[in-house]
Structure formats: structure tokens, C-alpha cells
Amino acid sequence: LASESAGARDIKFSEASTHRRNGKVGQNGHAYVWFPMGHVYGLVPFVALGEAVAALVPDADERLAARTTSYPRCAIEAQPVAVQATICLLVPPLCLAISLLLVFRIARALGANNRDAMHSALAIGFATQAFARGREQLSDGPGLVLLLATLLPFVRLHLGRATRWTALLAGAAAGAAVLMRYQTAIVVLALAVALAARGVRRRDPHELLGFLAGGLPALAVFVTTNYLRFGDPLETGYPEIGAWFTASPLPGLAKLLFGAGRGVMWFSPLLWLALPAAI
């Protein structure tokens, strides 16, 4: 695709100019974006569906080119039209709907009745960052789904309502969440520590072992893919960790709180309502 070719050229050019951005050239000479591999795997079924739609409208790209005054740029960003449209129209609302359902189930598991659980799900879904992030189809929306899918069985473990498969399912969802966004590993590690402490108190490590076993397939995908790409199981293509802390944290904090795209305070009116109670 034109967009893939342009992206690959940019990655190779930036690496050759000693200012690497957006990815890294692998040991086979191919360019790989540094975005987590879960992006690709998660979108595979939607790409397949989009290609089926594209077969029904084979002239979609030409029709788009005829209706735009910036054809070269549009050709890179929007081809193939039918595939991209399928992804953009289906993935965000699907992720938000699944997230609301999972929040509802979590609230029910914690003892809320149907009415209160529904109100909680709607409030969290539409009056917090979940709504703003839900529009982003690559990692934020799917990542939220997978984190909530990890939390639901974890709640059941905490409440003692688990089956023999609950810890395994939690681990599988946690592993998939890490593939979608690598920083999620910090949350997964915290959950594993909590299960380990619980196992020590109960003198029964089977929940922790089930959680770890559930995450093993995702770990295998992670290390194998990185090794085949870069010859190092822990190399993801991202810059070295030391390069992450060169910028001032104040502008970043301001963007997190008040950024127009997904700022915490703009998209979380529940936080504003809570401020008077906190004073």
C-alpha cells in the first residue's frame, strides 16, 4: 500500500540520518513501526472484512481522488478507502460497547444491582476519558477492553467466586493487553504481585500459576516476534528508555490534563463534580 511504503521510507530515512523515529529497521532490512504488535493482530479480522467490502466497491479509491483537491496526501492517508472506513466505523463503537458491558459485569460482581450497575457503566463510559479514548481504534479502545477483561475475572478471584479457569482467563486477557500497549505490563505486574501475596497468605499458589500460564502465549508471541525482527527478544523498536525522559514533564502533564483531544479534565466531568467534595 502507498501508506505502508511511505511509512517504511520514513523509518529508513530517519534511522540513516541518526534521528530514528516511528520505528526501526530489522535485521532482514525491512522497516517495522514501533507501535505494539497487538495493533496489527487485533485489526486482522477487520482488515479482512474491509477487503470484502472493497471487493463490492472496487472504484472507491478513484472516486475519493476525484472528490479531493489534495490527492497525493489523501492517497497516502486514506487508501484503501473501503478498508480504512470499515475499521474506523466498526472498531471504536464496538470497543466502547464491550467496555460498557464489562464495566456493568464488574459492578454486578461487586454486588451492585442491575440499575446501579447500568448507571455506573454509563457514567464511566460517557463521563470519563473512556469516551474520548474509545474513538481511537489502534490501541486505546482495544486496550481498554482487554484491561477490563482482565479486571472482571480478577474481581471474581478476589471475591472467591472463581472457577479453575478464572485465573487462566485473566492471564490471557492481561497478556493480550500488554501486546496492545507495552506499558500495560506495569499494571499486569501489580496484579501478579497481588495474586502472589494472596497465595502466600492462603498457602496456595495455584491462582498465581494460572494467571502466569494464561499470559505465556502472549509472552511467546512478544519475544518471538521481537527476536525475528531485531535479533533481540526484548527489542521492540521503541527508543531507548533513557531517551524518553529528555523532554520537560510540565508540557506533557498539561496535555494529559487539558489536551483538547483526550485531556483528563475536559472529558471527565465526574472529576469536576467530585472537587467540591474533596475540599
Short mmCIF file of C-alpha atoms in Angstrom, two decimals:
data_model
loop_
_atom_site.label_atom_id
_atom_site.label_comp_id
_atom_site.label_asym_id
_atom_site.label_seq_id
_atom_site.Cartn_x
_atom_site.Cartn_y
_atom_site.Cartn_z
CA LEU A 1 0.00 0.00 0.00
CA ALA A 2 1.08 3.60 -0.61
CA SER A 3 0.82 4.45 3.08
CA GLU A 4 2.95 1.46 4.11
CA SER A 5 5.62 2.27 1.52
CA ALA A 6 5.75 5.91 2.62
CA GLY A 7 6.00 4.89 6.28
CA ALA A 8 8.78 2.41 5.58
CA ARG A 9 10.77 5.03 3.65
CA ASP A 10 10.38 7.49 6.52
CA ILE A 11 11.62 4.96 9.10
CA LYS A 12 14.66 4.04 6.97
CA PHE A 13 15.47 7.69 6.22
CA SER A 14 15.21 8.75 9.87
CA GLU A 15 17.42 5.87 11.02
CA ALA A 16 20.03 6.66 8.38
CA SER A 17 20.07 10.30 9.47
CA THR A 18 20.75 9.25 13.11
CA HIS A 19 17.41 10.62 14.28
CA ARG A 20 15.29 7.48 14.43
CA ARG A 21 11.53 7.93 14.67
CA ASN A 22 8.36 5.87 14.26
CA GLY A 23 10.16 2.54 14.08
CA LYS A 24 13.32 0.62 13.36
CA VAL A 25 14.89 -1.32 10.50
CA GLY A 26 15.01 -5.04 11.27
CA GLN A 27 17.84 -7.46 10.72
CA ASN A 28 16.24 -8.50 7.41
CA GLY A 29 16.31 -4.93 6.08
CA HIS A 30 12.57 -4.36 6.43
CA ALA A 31 11.22 -1.38 8.37
CA TYR A 32 8.92 -2.04 11.35
CA VAL A 33 6.81 0.55 13.13
CA TRP A 34 7.40 0.77 16.85
CA PHE A 35 3.70 0.63 17.70
CA PRO A 36 2.91 -2.54 19.65
CA MET A 37 2.34 -5.69 17.61
CA GLY A 38 -1.10 -6.14 19.15
CA HIS A 39 -2.31 -3.32 16.88
CA VAL A 40 -1.70 -5.48 13.84
CA TYR A 41 -3.07 -8.71 15.26
CA GLY A 42 -6.20 -7.02 16.65
CA LEU A 43 -7.12 -5.42 13.33
CA VAL A 44 -6.63 -8.52 11.18
CA PRO A 45 -10.31 -9.59 11.16
CA PHE A 46 -11.45 -6.03 10.44
CA VAL A 47 -9.00 -5.71 7.56
CA ALA A 48 -10.34 -8.96 6.14
CA LEU A 49 -13.89 -7.63 6.43
CA GLY A 50 -12.83 -4.34 4.86
CA GLU A 51 -11.26 -6.15 1.93
CA ALA A 52 -14.56 -7.96 1.39
CA VAL A 53 -16.32 -4.59 1.37
CA ALA A 54 -13.68 -3.21 -1.02
CA ALA A 55 -14.48 -6.00 -3.47
CA LEU A 56 -18.03 -4.66 -3.64
CA VAL A 57 -16.85 -1.08 -4.37
CA PRO A 58 -13.64 -1.54 -6.42
CA ASP A 59 -13.67 2.09 -7.62
CA ALA A 60 -13.75 3.63 -4.12
CA ASP A 61 -10.19 4.98 -4.26
CA GLU A 62 -10.71 6.57 -7.66
CA ARG A 63 -13.97 8.16 -6.53
CA LEU A 64 -12.19 9.61 -3.47
CA ALA A 65 -9.40 11.01 -5.66
CA ALA A 66 -11.96 12.69 -7.89
CA ARG A 67 -13.51 14.48 -4.90
CA THR A 68 -10.41 15.86 -3.21
CA THR A 69 -8.11 18.75 -4.04
CA SER A 70 -5.13 17.21 -2.17
CA TYR A 71 -4.90 13.88 -3.93
CA PRO A 72 -1.24 12.93 -3.23
CA ARG A 73 -1.58 13.34 0.56
CA CYS A 74 -5.04 11.82 0.62
CA ALA A 75 -3.84 8.84 -1.40
CA ILE A 76 -1.25 8.05 1.26
CA GLU A 77 -3.52 8.52 4.27
CA ALA A 78 -6.79 7.04 3.07
CA GLN A 79 -6.06 4.12 0.75
CA PRO A 80 -7.71 1.74 0.52
CA VAL A 81 -10.83 3.73 1.34
CA ALA A 82 -13.18 0.82 1.98
CA VAL A 83 -10.79 -0.98 4.33
CA GLN A 84 -10.00 2.14 6.36
CA ALA A 85 -13.66 3.12 6.53
CA THR A 86 -14.65 -0.33 7.78
CA ILE A 87 -12.07 -0.16 10.56
CA CYS A 88 -12.96 3.40 11.60
CA LEU A 89 -16.70 2.79 11.59
CA LEU A 90 -16.73 -0.54 13.41
CA VAL A 91 -13.82 -0.78 15.84
CA PRO A 92 -14.36 2.29 18.09
CA PRO A 93 -18.09 1.77 18.79
CA LEU A 94 -17.56 -1.97 19.22
CA CYS A 95 -14.80 -1.39 21.76
CA LEU A 96 -16.86 1.16 23.68
CA ALA A 97 -19.90 -1.14 23.74
CA ILE A 98 -17.84 -4.10 25.02
CA SER A 99 -16.19 -1.84 27.61
CA LEU A 100 -19.58 -0.71 28.93
CA LEU A 101 -20.74 -4.32 29.15
CA LEU A 102 -17.60 -5.31 31.06
CA VAL A 103 -17.98 -2.38 33.49
CA PHE A 104 -21.58 -3.45 34.04
CA ARG A 105 -20.48 -7.03 34.76
CA ILE A 106 -17.75 -5.84 37.11
CA ALA A 107 -20.24 -3.71 39.04
CA ARG A 108 -22.62 -6.66 39.28
CA ALA A 109 -19.81 -8.90 40.51
CA LEU A 110 -19.04 -6.34 43.23
CA GLY A 111 -22.64 -6.50 44.45
CA ALA A 112 -24.45 -3.70 42.60
CA ASN A 113 -27.99 -4.32 41.40
CA ASN A 114 -28.82 -4.07 37.70
CA ARG A 115 -29.95 -0.44 37.91
CA ASP A 116 -26.90 0.81 39.78
CA ALA A 117 -24.56 -1.25 37.63
CA MET A 118 -26.09 0.24 34.49
CA HIS A 119 -25.75 3.78 35.85
CA SER A 120 -22.12 3.11 36.77
CA ALA A 121 -21.31 1.75 33.33
CA LEU A 122 -22.97 4.69 31.56
CA ALA A 123 -21.30 7.26 33.84
CA ILE A 124 -17.85 5.74 33.40
CA GLY A 125 -18.34 5.21 29.68
CA PHE A 126 -19.63 8.67 28.78
CA ALA A 127 -18.33 10.99 31.52
CA THR A 128 -14.67 9.97 31.74
CA GLN A 129 -11.75 9.57 29.34
CA ALA A 130 -13.18 6.21 28.32
CA PHE A 131 -15.43 8.02 25.86
CA ALA A 132 -12.63 10.08 24.29
CA ARG A 133 -10.26 7.15 24.13
CA GLY A 134 -12.92 4.86 22.74
CA ARG A 135 -12.72 6.61 19.37
CA GLU A 136 -9.10 5.51 18.86
CA GLN A 137 -9.13 2.14 17.13
CA LEU A 138 -5.49 1.09 17.29
CA SER A 139 -4.69 0.74 20.98
CA ASP A 140 -6.73 2.90 23.36
CA GLY A 141 -10.15 1.39 22.66
CA PRO A 142 -8.99 -2.24 22.31
CA GLY A 143 -6.57 -1.76 25.20
CA LEU A 144 -9.36 -0.61 27.49
CA VAL A 145 -11.44 -3.65 26.54
CA LEU A 146 -8.59 -6.00 27.38
CA LEU A 147 -7.80 -4.31 30.69
CA LEU A 148 -11.44 -4.57 31.75
CA ALA A 149 -11.48 -8.18 30.54
CA THR A 150 -8.55 -8.74 32.90
CA LEU A 151 -10.23 -6.95 35.79
CA LEU A 152 -13.51 -8.89 35.67
CA PRO A 153 -12.01 -12.35 36.39
CA PHE A 154 -9.58 -10.73 38.83
CA VAL A 155 -12.55 -9.36 40.81
CA ARG A 156 -14.05 -12.83 40.87
CA LEU A 157 -10.76 -14.21 42.17
CA HIS A 158 -10.71 -11.57 44.89
CA LEU A 159 -14.29 -12.40 45.92
CA GLY A 160 -13.65 -16.13 45.99
CA ARG A 161 -16.09 -16.86 43.15
CA ALA A 162 -13.55 -18.26 40.73
CA THR A 163 -13.59 -21.49 38.75
CA ARG A 164 -10.47 -23.34 37.75
CA TRP A 165 -10.39 -21.32 34.52
CA THR A 166 -10.77 -17.83 36.00
CA ALA A 167 -7.09 -17.12 36.69
CA LEU A 168 -6.13 -18.54 33.28
CA LEU A 169 -8.60 -16.25 31.52
CA ALA A 170 -7.34 -13.25 33.49
CA GLY A 171 -3.78 -14.03 32.46
CA ALA A 172 -4.72 -14.47 28.81
CA ALA A 173 -6.52 -11.09 28.75
CA ALA A 174 -3.64 -9.44 30.58
CA GLY A 175 -1.13 -10.82 28.09
CA ALA A 176 -3.20 -9.56 25.17
CA ALA A 177 -3.46 -6.14 26.84
CA VAL A 178 0.33 -5.93 27.06
CA LEU A 179 0.65 -6.77 23.36
CA MET A 180 -1.74 -3.90 22.66
CA ARG A 181 0.25 -1.41 24.77
CA TYR A 182 3.56 -2.45 26.29
CA GLN A 183 3.33 -0.05 29.24
CA THR A 184 0.35 -2.08 30.45
CA ALA A 185 2.91 -4.58 31.73
CA ILE A 186 3.25 -2.35 34.82
CA VAL A 187 -0.42 -2.95 35.67
CA VAL A 188 -0.12 -6.67 34.93
CA LEU A 189 2.92 -6.91 37.20
CA ALA A 190 0.95 -5.24 40.01
CA LEU A 191 -1.86 -7.78 39.57
CA ALA A 192 0.64 -10.64 39.65
CA VAL A 193 2.16 -9.27 42.88
CA ALA A 194 -1.32 -9.06 44.42
CA LEU A 195 -2.01 -12.68 43.47
CA ALA A 196 1.38 -13.72 44.83
CA ALA A 197 0.62 -12.04 48.19
CA ARG A 198 -2.78 -13.72 48.23
CA GLY A 199 -1.15 -17.06 47.50
CA VAL A 200 1.31 -16.61 50.37
CA ARG A 201 -1.50 -15.81 52.81
CA ARG A 202 -3.55 -18.80 51.69
CA ARG A 203 -0.52 -21.04 51.15
CA ASP A 204 -1.93 -21.85 47.74
CA PRO A 205 -0.13 -20.56 44.61
CA HIS A 206 -2.50 -22.08 42.04
CA GLU A 207 -4.20 -18.75 41.18
CA LEU A 208 -0.87 -17.07 40.51
CA LEU A 209 0.32 -20.03 38.46
CA GLY A 210 -2.91 -19.98 36.44
CA PHE A 211 -2.53 -16.24 35.83
CA LEU A 212 1.05 -16.67 34.65
CA ALA A 213 0.14 -19.65 32.47
CA GLY A 214 -2.61 -17.63 30.80
CA GLY A 215 -0.13 -14.93 29.86
CA LEU A 216 2.50 -17.31 28.44
CA PRO A 217 1.12 -17.38 24.85
CA ALA A 218 1.26 -13.58 24.63
CA LEU A 219 4.77 -13.61 26.09
CA ALA A 220 5.82 -16.19 23.50
CA VAL A 221 4.40 -14.02 20.70
CA PHE A 222 6.19 -10.97 22.10
CA VAL A 223 9.67 -12.44 22.43
CA THR A 224 9.48 -14.48 19.21
CA THR A 225 8.34 -11.53 17.10
CA ASN A 226 11.00 -9.24 18.52
CA TYR A 227 13.70 -11.86 18.00
CA LEU A 228 12.70 -12.49 14.40
CA ARG A 229 12.59 -8.76 13.70
CA PHE A 230 15.62 -7.45 15.52
CA GLY A 231 17.58 -10.45 16.83
CA ASP A 232 16.74 -9.49 20.42
CA PRO A 233 13.65 -10.82 22.26
CA LEU A 234 13.33 -7.59 24.28
CA GLU A 235 13.89 -5.09 21.44
CA THR A 236 10.58 -3.55 20.38
CA GLY A 237 11.80 -0.81 18.05
CA TYR A 238 10.99 1.92 20.53
CA PRO A 239 13.77 4.37 21.51
CA GLU A 240 15.97 3.52 24.45
CA ILE A 241 14.28 4.19 27.80
CA GLY A 242 16.78 6.94 28.57
CA ALA A 243 15.55 8.90 25.56
CA TRP A 244 12.01 9.03 26.99
CA PHE A 245 12.95 11.45 29.79
CA THR A 246 14.71 14.19 27.85
CA ALA A 247 11.67 16.47 27.50
CA SER A 248 10.21 18.67 30.23
CA PRO A 249 7.38 16.85 32.06
CA LEU A 250 5.32 20.03 32.55
CA PRO A 251 4.03 20.37 28.95
CA GLY A 252 3.25 16.65 28.95
CA LEU A 253 1.32 16.96 32.21
CA ALA A 254 -0.61 19.93 30.83
CA LYS A 255 -1.57 17.90 27.76
CA LEU A 256 -2.68 14.96 29.89
CA LEU A 257 -4.90 17.19 31.98
CA PHE A 258 -6.20 19.72 29.45
CA GLY A 259 -5.35 18.46 25.95
CA ALA A 260 -8.23 19.05 23.54
CA GLY A 261 -8.05 15.51 22.16
CA ARG A 262 -8.34 13.47 25.35
CA GLY A 263 -7.46 15.64 28.33
CA VAL A 264 -8.46 14.15 31.68
CA MET A 265 -10.24 17.24 32.97
CA TRP A 266 -12.10 18.08 29.73
CA PHE A 267 -13.51 14.59 29.30
CA SER A 268 -14.15 13.68 32.94
CA PRO A 269 -16.93 15.92 34.32
CA LEU A 270 -17.30 13.42 37.15
CA LEU A 271 -13.91 14.65 38.42
CA TRP A 272 -15.13 18.26 38.39
CA LEU A 273 -18.23 17.22 40.33
CA ALA A 274 -16.02 15.47 42.86
CA LEU A 275 -13.80 18.51 43.50
CA PRO A 276 -16.21 20.24 45.94
CA ALA A 277 -16.47 17.04 47.97
CA ALA A 278 -12.67 16.84 48.15
CA ILE A 279 -12.26 20.36 49.57
#
